[in-house]
C-alpha positions as MATLAB code, in Angstrom:
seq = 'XXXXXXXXXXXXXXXXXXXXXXXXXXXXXXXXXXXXXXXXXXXXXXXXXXXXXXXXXXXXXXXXXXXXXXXXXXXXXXXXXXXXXXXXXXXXXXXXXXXXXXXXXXXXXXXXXXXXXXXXXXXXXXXXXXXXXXXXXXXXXXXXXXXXXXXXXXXXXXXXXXXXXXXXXXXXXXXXXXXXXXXXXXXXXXXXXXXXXXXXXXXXXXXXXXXXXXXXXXXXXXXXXXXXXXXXXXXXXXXXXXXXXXXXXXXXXXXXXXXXXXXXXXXXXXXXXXXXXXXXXXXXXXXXXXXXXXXXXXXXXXXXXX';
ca = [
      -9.611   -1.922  -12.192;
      -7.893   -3.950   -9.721;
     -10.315   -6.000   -7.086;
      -9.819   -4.592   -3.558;
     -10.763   -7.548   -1.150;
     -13.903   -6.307    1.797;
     -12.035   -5.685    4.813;
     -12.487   -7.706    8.000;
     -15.645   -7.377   10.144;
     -14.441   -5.082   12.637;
     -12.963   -2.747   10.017;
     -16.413   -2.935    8.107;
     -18.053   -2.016   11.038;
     -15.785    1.022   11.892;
     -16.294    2.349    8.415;
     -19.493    1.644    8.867;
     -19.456    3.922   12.349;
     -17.729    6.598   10.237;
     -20.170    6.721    7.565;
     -22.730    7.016   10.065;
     -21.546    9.747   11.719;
     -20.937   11.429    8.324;
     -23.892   11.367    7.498;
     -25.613   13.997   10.242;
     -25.671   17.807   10.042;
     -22.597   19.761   10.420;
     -23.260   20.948   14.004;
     -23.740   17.056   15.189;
     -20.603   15.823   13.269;
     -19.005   17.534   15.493;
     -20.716   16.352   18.731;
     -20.552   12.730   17.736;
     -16.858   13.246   17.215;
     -16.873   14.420   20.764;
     -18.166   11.446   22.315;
     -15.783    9.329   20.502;
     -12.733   10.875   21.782;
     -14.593   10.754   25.485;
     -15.899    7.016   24.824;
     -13.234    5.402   23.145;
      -9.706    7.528   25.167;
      -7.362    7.907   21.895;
      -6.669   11.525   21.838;
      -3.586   10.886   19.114;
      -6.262    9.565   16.510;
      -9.204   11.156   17.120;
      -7.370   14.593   17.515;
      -5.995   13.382   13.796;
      -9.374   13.232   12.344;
     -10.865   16.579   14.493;
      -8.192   18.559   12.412;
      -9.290   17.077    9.096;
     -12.613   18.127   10.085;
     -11.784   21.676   11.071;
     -10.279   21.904    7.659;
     -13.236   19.979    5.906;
     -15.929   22.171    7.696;
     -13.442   25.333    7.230;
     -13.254   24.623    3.469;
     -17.089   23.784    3.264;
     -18.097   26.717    4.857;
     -16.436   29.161    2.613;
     -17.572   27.917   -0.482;
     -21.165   28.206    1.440;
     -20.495   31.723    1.701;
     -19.260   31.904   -1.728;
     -22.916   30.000   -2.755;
     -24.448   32.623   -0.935;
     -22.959   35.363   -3.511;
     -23.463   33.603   -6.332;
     -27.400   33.336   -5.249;
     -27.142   36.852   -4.854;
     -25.663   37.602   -8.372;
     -28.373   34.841  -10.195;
     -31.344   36.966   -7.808;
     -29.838   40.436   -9.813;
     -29.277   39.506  -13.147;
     -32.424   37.288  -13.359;
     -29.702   34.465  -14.865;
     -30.963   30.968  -15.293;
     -29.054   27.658  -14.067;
     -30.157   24.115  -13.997;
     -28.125   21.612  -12.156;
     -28.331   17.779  -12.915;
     -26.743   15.242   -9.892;
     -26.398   12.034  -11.518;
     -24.676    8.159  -10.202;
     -25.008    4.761   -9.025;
     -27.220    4.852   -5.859;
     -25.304    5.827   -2.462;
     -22.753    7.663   -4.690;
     -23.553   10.399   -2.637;
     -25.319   12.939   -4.857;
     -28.075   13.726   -1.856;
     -25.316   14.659    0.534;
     -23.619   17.283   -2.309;
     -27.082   18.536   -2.616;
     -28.171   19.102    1.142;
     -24.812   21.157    1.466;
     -25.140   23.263   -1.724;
     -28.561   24.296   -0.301;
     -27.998   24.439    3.008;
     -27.293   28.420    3.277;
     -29.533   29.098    0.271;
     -32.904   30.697    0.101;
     -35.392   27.993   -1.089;
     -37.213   29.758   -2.904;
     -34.305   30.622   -5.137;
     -32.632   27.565   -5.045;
     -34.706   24.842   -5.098;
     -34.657   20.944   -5.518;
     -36.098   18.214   -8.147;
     -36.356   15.023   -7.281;
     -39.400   13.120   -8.810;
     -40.858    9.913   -8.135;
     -41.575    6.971  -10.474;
     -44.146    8.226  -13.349;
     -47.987    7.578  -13.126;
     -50.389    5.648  -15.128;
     -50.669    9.175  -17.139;
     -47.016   10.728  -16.881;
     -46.009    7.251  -19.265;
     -48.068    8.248  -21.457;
     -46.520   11.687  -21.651;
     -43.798   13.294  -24.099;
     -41.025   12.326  -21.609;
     -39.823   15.186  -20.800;
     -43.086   16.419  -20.535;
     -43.109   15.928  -16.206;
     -39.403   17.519  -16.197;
     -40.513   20.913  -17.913;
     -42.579   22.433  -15.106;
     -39.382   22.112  -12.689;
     -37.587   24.130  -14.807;
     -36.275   27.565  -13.352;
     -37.756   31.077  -14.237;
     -34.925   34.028  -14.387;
     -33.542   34.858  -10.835;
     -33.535   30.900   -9.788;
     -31.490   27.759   -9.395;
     -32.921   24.177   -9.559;
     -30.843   20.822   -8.878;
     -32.031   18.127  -10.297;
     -31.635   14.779   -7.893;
     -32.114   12.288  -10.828;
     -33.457   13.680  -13.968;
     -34.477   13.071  -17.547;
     -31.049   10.466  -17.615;
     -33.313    7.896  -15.490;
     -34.436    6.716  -18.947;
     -30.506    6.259  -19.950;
     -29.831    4.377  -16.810;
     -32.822    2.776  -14.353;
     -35.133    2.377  -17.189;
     -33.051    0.852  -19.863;
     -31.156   -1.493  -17.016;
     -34.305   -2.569  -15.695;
     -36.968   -3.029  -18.796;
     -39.041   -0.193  -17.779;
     -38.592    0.866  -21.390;
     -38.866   -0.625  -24.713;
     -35.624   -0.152  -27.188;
     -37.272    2.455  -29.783;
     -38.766    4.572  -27.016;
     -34.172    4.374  -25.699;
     -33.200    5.145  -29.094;
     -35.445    8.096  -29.000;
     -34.126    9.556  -26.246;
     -30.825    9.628  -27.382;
     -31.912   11.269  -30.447;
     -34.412   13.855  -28.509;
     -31.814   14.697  -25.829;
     -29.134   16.615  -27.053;
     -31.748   19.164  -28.780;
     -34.032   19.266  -25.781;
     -30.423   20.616  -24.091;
     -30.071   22.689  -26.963;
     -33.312   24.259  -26.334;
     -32.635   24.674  -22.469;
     -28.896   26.745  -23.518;
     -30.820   28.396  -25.919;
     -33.695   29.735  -23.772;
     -31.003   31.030  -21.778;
     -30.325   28.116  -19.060;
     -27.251   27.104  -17.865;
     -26.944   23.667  -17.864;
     -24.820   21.839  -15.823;
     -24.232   17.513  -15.761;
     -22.630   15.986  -12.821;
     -21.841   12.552  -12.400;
     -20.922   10.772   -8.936;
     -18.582    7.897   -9.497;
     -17.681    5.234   -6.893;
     -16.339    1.970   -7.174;
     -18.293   -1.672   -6.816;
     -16.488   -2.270   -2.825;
     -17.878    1.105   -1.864;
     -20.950    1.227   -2.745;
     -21.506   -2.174   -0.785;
     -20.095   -0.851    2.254;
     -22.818    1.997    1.932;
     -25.789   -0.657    1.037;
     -23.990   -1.951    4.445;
     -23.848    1.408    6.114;
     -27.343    1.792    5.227;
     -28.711   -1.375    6.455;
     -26.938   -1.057    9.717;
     -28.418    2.879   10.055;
     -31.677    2.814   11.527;
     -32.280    6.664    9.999;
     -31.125    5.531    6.332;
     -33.160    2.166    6.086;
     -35.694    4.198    4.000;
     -33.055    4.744    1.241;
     -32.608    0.925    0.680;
     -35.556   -0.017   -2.001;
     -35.695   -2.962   -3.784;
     -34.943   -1.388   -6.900;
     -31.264    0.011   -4.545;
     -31.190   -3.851   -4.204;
     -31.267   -4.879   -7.409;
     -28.818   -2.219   -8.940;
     -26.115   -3.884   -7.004;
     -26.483   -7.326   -8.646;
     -26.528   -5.425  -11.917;
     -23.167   -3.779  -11.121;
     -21.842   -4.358  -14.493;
     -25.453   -3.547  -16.335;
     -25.527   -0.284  -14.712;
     -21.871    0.451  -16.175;
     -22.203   -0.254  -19.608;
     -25.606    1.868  -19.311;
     -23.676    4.983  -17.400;
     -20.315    4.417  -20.384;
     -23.466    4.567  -23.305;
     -24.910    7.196  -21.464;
     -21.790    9.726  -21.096;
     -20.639    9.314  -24.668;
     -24.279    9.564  -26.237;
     -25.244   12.628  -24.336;
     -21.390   14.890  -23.706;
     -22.309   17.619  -25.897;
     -20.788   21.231  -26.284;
     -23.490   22.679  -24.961;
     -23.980   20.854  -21.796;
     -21.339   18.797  -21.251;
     -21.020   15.885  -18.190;
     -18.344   16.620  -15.352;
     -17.339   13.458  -13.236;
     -17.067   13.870   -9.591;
     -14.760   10.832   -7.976;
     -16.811   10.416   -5.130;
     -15.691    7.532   -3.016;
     -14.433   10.096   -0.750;
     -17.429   12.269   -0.102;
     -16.217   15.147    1.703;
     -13.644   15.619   -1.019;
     -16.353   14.915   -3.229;
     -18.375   18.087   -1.894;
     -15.929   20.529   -1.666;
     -14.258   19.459   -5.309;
     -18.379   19.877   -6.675;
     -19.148   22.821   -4.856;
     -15.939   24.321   -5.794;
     -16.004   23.341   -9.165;
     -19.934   24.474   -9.552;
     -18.735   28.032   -8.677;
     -15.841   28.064  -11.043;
     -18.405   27.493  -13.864;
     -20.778   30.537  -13.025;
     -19.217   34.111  -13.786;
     -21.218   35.309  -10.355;
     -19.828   38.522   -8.717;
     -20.255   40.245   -5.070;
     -23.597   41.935   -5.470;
     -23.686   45.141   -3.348;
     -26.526   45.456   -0.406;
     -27.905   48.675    1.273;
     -26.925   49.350    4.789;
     -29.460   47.579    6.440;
     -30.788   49.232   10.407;
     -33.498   47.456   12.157;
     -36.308   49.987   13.033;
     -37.616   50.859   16.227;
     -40.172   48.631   17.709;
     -43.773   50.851   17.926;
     -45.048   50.279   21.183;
     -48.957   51.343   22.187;
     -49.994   52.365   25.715;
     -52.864   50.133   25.327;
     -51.748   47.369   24.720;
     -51.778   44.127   27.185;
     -50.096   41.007   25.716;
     -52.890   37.641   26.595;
     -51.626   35.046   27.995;
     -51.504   31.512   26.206;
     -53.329   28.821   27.861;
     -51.508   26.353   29.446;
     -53.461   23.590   27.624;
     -52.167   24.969   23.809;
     -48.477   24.586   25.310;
     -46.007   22.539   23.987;
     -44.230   20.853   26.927;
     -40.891   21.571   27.415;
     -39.336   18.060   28.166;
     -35.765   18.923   26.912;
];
C-alpha cells in the first residue's frame, strides 16, 4: 500500500468538521448540514453533499425497514443469530451497530460489549463470560468486540501468555462449531481502514468534546503498534475463516458506504421473509363519571426551559 501524505491543516480540520457532524443522529445530520449552508453561503457545494445525504439517509432507511422484517421473521420462527463487529479502533464498528439497532426492539435485538475481565473472569474458561450473552430462539445479539480480543488486544499487548494464544486458536473453531450446531447463526465482520484514517479519527476524536471518552490509553497505544495490530488481525483471519462461520471484510474508510454495504450485506445472509400482522384498531378509551384527574404539584415539575 502506497503512503498517502496527511493533508494540510485546514483540510484536516474540515475533515475533521465532517466527521463530527457524522457522527450525530440522523435527524441532527441534517440540521447541522443546515447551518453550514446558512453559515458558510456555498449553495453549489453544500447542495452537492445534501443530495448525497438524501440518498445516504434514503438508502439507510430502507434497509431499516428491511431490519425491521427480518426482526419480525427471527421473533416467528424462534431462529437464532449472533453477530460479531470486529477492527482496529475508530474503524467504525459502533456507528454500524447504533444504525442496525436503531429501529429494532431491544429486547430482541440486543448488544454485547464487555469490559476488560475481573480478578475472577481471568481465571475463567475464556469463553466462559461470552456464553451468558448468547441469544435464546426469537433473538439477535451483536457482539461489539468479542471472544477475538484474545486474537488481537491481548496477544498485541501481553495481556496473555503464548500457550493460553495457541489455545485459543485451537478452542475456537469448535466453540463456533458448537454455536452452528446449537442452531446459531454466526456471523464475523471485520472493519478495515487504513493507517492515515484512523489518525484523522484519533484527531477527530481529540478535537470532539462528545467523543473524548472513546480515546483510552490502550486507543493510544494501538496506533503506535500499527503494524503489531496487522500481523495480529492477518494471523487472526486465516486461523479462524472457517466454513462454518466464516469472516466478511467491510472496507470501512468510508463509513456511510460502510453501513449501508454491512447492513445490506447482513440481510442478504438471513433467508428472513415479510411476516404477516393482524389488523390492528386502537380501542375505545373507557371513561368513568367519577373520575377527577389531580393535579401535579408544581414543586414535582420539571421546568420547561426549552
Amino acid at each position: 500500500m502506497s503512503y498517502q501524505p496527511i493533508p494540510d491543516h485546514e483540510e484536516l480540520m474540515r475533515r475533521i468538521h465532517r466527521d463530527l457532524i457524522d457522527s450525530y443522529d440522523e435527524e441532527l445530520e441534517i440540521e447541522f448540514e443546515d447551518r453550514e449552508w446558512d453559515a458558510q453561503g456555498q449553495p453549489a457545494r453544500v447542495e452537492e453533499d445534501r443530495d448525497a445525504r438524501r440518498r445516504y439517509f434514503r438508502e439507510l432507511f430502507r434497509l431499516q425497514a428491511e431490519l425491521v422484517k427480518l426482526q419480525d421473521w427471527v421473533v416467528h420462527t424462534r431462529h437464532k443469530v449472533v453477530i460479531i463487529f470486529e477492527g482496529r479502533d475508530a474503524a467504525g464498528k459502533g456507528g454500524v451497530i447504533k444504525r442496525i439497532t436503531q429501529r429494532l426492539n431491544p429486547r430482541v435485538c440486543r448488544v454485547a460489549a464487555l469490559p476488560a475481565p475481573n480478578d475472577r473472569e481471568r481465571t475463567q474458561w475464556y469463553f466462559q463470560r461470552y456464553v451468558p450473552h448468547l441469544p435464546a430462539a426469537g433473538e439477535i445479539v451483536l457482539f461489539d468486540r468479542s471472544w477475538y480480543n484474545r486474537a488481537g488486544v491481548e496477544r498485541v499487548m501481553g495481556f496473555c501468555n503464548d500457550d493460553e494464544y495457541e489455545e485459543f486458536f485451537r478452542s475456537v473453531p469448535e466453540f463456533e462449531r458448537m454455536l452452528v450446531r446449537s442452531g446459531i447463526q454466526l456471523v464475523k465482520y471485520w472493519f478495515s481502514i487504513t493507517d492515515d484514517e484512523q489518525h484523522l479519527r484519533f484527531l477527530g476524536r481529540i478535537h470532539d468534546p462528545l467523543k473524548q471518552w472513546k480515546l483510552s490509553p490502550m486507543d493510544l497505544e494501538s496506533r503506535r503498534r500499527w503494524e503489531d495490530y496487522t500481523r495480529a488481525k492477518e494471523i487472526m483471519l486465516e486461523r479462524t475463516h472457517i466454513d462454518e462461520a466464516p469472516w466478511w471484510v467491510v472496507q470501512a474508510v468510508d463509513k456511510k458506504k460502510a453501513r449501508l454495504n454491512c447492513i445490506d450485506h447482513l440481510l442478504s445472509l438471513v433467508p428472513y421473509h415479510d411476516i404477516p400482522h393482524s389488523h390492528i384498531e386502537l380501542p375505545q378509551r373507557v371513561r368513568h363519571e367519577d373520575y377527577i384527574r389531580r393535579p401535579v404539584p408544581d414543586t414535582m415539575m420539571v421546568p420547561e426551559r426549552y
